[in-house]
Short mmCIF file of C-alpha atoms in Angstrom, two decimals:
data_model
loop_
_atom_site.label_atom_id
_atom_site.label_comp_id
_atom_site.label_asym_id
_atom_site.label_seq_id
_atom_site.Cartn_x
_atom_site.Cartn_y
_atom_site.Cartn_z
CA UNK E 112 0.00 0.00 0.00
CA UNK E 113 2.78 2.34 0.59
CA UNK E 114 4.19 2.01 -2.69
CA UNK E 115 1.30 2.50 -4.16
CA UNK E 116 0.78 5.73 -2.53
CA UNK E 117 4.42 6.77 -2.85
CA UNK E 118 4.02 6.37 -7.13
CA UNK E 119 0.65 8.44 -7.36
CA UNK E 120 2.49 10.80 -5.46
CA UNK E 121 5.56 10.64 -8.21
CA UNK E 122 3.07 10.71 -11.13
CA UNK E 123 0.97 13.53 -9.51
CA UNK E 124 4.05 15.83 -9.04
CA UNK E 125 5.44 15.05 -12.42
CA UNK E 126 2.12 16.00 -14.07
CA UNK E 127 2.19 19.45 -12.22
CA UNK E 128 5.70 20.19 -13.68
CA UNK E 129 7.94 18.34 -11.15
CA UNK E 130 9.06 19.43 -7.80
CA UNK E 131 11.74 22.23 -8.39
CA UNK E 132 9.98 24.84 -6.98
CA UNK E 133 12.72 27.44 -8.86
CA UNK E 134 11.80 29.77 -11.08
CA UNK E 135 12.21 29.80 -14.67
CA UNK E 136 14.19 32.81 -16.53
CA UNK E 137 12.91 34.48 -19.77
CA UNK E 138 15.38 34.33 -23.15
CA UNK E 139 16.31 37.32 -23.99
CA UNK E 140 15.14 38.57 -27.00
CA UNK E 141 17.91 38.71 -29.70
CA UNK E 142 18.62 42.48 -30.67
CA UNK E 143 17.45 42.71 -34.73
CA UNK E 144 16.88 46.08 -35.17
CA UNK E 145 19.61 47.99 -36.76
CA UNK E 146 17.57 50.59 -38.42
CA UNK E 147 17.61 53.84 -36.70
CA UNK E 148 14.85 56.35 -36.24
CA UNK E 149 15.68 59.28 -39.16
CA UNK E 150 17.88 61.81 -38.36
CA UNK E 151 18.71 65.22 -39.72
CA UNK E 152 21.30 67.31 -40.20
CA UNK E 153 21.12 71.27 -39.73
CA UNK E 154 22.82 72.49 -43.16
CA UNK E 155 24.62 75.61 -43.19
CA UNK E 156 24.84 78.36 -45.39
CA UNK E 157 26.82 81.75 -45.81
CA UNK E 158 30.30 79.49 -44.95
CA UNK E 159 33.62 80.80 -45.52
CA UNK E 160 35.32 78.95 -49.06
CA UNK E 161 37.66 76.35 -48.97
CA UNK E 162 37.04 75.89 -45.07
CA UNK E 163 37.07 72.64 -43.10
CA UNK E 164 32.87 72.49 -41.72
CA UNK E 165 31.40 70.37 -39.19
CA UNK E 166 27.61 69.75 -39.03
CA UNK E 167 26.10 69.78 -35.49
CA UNK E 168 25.94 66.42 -33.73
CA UNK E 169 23.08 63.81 -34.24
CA UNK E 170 22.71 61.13 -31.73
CA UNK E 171 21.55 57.58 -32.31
CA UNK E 172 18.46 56.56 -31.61
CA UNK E 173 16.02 53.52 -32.09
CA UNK E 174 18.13 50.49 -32.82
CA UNK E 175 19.09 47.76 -30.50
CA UNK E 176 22.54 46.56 -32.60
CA UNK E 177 25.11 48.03 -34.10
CA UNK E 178 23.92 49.39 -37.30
CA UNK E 179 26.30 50.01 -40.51
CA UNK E 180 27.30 53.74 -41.10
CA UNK E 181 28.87 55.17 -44.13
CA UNK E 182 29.34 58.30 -45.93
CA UNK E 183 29.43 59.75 -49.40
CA UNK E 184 30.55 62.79 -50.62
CA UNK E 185 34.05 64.35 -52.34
CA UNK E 186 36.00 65.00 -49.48
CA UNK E 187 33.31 63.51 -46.71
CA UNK E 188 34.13 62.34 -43.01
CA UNK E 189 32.37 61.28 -40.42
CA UNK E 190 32.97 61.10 -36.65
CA UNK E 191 31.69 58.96 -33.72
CA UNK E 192 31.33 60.02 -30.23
CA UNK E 193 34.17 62.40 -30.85
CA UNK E 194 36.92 59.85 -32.41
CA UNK E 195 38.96 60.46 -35.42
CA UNK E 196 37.33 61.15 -38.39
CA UNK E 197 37.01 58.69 -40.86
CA UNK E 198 36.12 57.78 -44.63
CA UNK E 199 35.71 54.11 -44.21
CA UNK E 200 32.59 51.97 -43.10
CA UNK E 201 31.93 51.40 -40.01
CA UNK E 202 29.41 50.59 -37.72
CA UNK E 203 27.59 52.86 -34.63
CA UNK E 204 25.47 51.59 -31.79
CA UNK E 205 21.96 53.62 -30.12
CA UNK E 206 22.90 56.32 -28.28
CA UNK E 207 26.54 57.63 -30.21
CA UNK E 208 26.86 60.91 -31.48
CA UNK E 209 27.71 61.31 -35.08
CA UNK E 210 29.03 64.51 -36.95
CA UNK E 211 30.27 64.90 -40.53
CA UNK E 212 32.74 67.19 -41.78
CA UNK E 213 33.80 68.05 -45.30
CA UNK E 214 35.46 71.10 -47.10
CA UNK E 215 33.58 73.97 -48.66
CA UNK E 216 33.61 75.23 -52.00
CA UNK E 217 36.43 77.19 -52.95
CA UNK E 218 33.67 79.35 -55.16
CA UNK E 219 30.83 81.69 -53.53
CA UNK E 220 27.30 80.54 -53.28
CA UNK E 221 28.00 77.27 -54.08
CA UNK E 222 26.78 74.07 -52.33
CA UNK E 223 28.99 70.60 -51.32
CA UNK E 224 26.96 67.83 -50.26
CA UNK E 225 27.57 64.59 -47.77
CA UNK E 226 25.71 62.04 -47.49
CA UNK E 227 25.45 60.04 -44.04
CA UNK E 228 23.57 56.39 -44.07
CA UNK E 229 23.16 54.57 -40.77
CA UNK E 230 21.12 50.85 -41.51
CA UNK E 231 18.78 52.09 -44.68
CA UNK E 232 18.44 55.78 -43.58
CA UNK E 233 20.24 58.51 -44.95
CA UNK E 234 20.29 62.22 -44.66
CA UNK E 235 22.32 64.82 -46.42
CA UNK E 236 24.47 68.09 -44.81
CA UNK E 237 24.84 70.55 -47.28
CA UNK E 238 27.47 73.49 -46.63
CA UNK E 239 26.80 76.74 -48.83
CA UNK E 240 29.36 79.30 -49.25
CA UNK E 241 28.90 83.12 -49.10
CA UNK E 242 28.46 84.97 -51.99
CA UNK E 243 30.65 86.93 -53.85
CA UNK E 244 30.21 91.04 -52.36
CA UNK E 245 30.47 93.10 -55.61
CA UNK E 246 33.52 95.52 -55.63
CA UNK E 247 35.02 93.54 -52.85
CA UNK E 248 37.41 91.18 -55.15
CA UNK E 249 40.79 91.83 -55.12
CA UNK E 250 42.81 91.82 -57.77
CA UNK E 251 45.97 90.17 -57.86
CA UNK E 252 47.80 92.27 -61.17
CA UNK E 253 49.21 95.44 -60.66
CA UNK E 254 48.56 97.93 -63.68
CA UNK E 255 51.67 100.12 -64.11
CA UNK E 256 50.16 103.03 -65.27
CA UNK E 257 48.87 103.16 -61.53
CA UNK E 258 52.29 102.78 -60.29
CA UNK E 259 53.42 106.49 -62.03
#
């Protein structure tokens, strides 16, 4: 009689999901999203010519893996979180700071372009320089009929 009492007991706990008592601990969710929410960069215009400009910073936001960054654009860097500028791929995580840098026109009123992509998303900072104030050109000959 015992050991029949003793086995319902064993086949009565193992239906209710054995005896451990401990608790079980969720997976965590594999990151997959390495598509950030769009950014945008602030362009500038009325830039001095053949100048070294920096956009303002964009941070990161909305993925939860590194995401692939690169940038196109004659000329066009990028920087993470303050590191060295680069050229190459690369790859930025939610949160970083990007800024992009590239060297203005050496002509006035005239636009250069970089383009950033993070995952799919892209956005462009466009650098415009000055124009060109009339009379204000200087000349580099000398006429020497001035010179007498």
């Amino acid at each position: 009689r015992f050991s029949l009492i003793a086995l319902f007991a064993v086949l009565v706990i193992a239906a209710c999901g054995g005896g451990g008592g401990g608790t079980s601990t969720p997976a965590t969710p594999t990151p997959t999203d390495d598509v950030p929410n769009q950014f945008t960069f602030t362009d500038q215009t009325g830039v001095s010519r053949n100048a070294s400009i920096t956009s303002a910073a964009i941070t990161i936001a909305g993925i939860d893996k590194a995401a692939a960054i690169s940038i196109a654009g004659t000329g066009a860097t990028y920087s993470i979180a303050g590191g060295a500028y680069t050229a190459s791929a690369g790859t930025v995580t939610n949160g970083q700071t990007v800024t992009v840098r590239h060297t203005s026109s050496e002509l006035p009123s005239t636009a250069v372009n970089s383009t950033l992509t993070i995952g799919t998303i892209s956005d462009t900072f466009t650098s415009t320089t000055a124009a060109q104030v009339s009379g204000l050109e200087i000349s580099k000959e000398i006429d020497p009929v001035q010179l007498q």
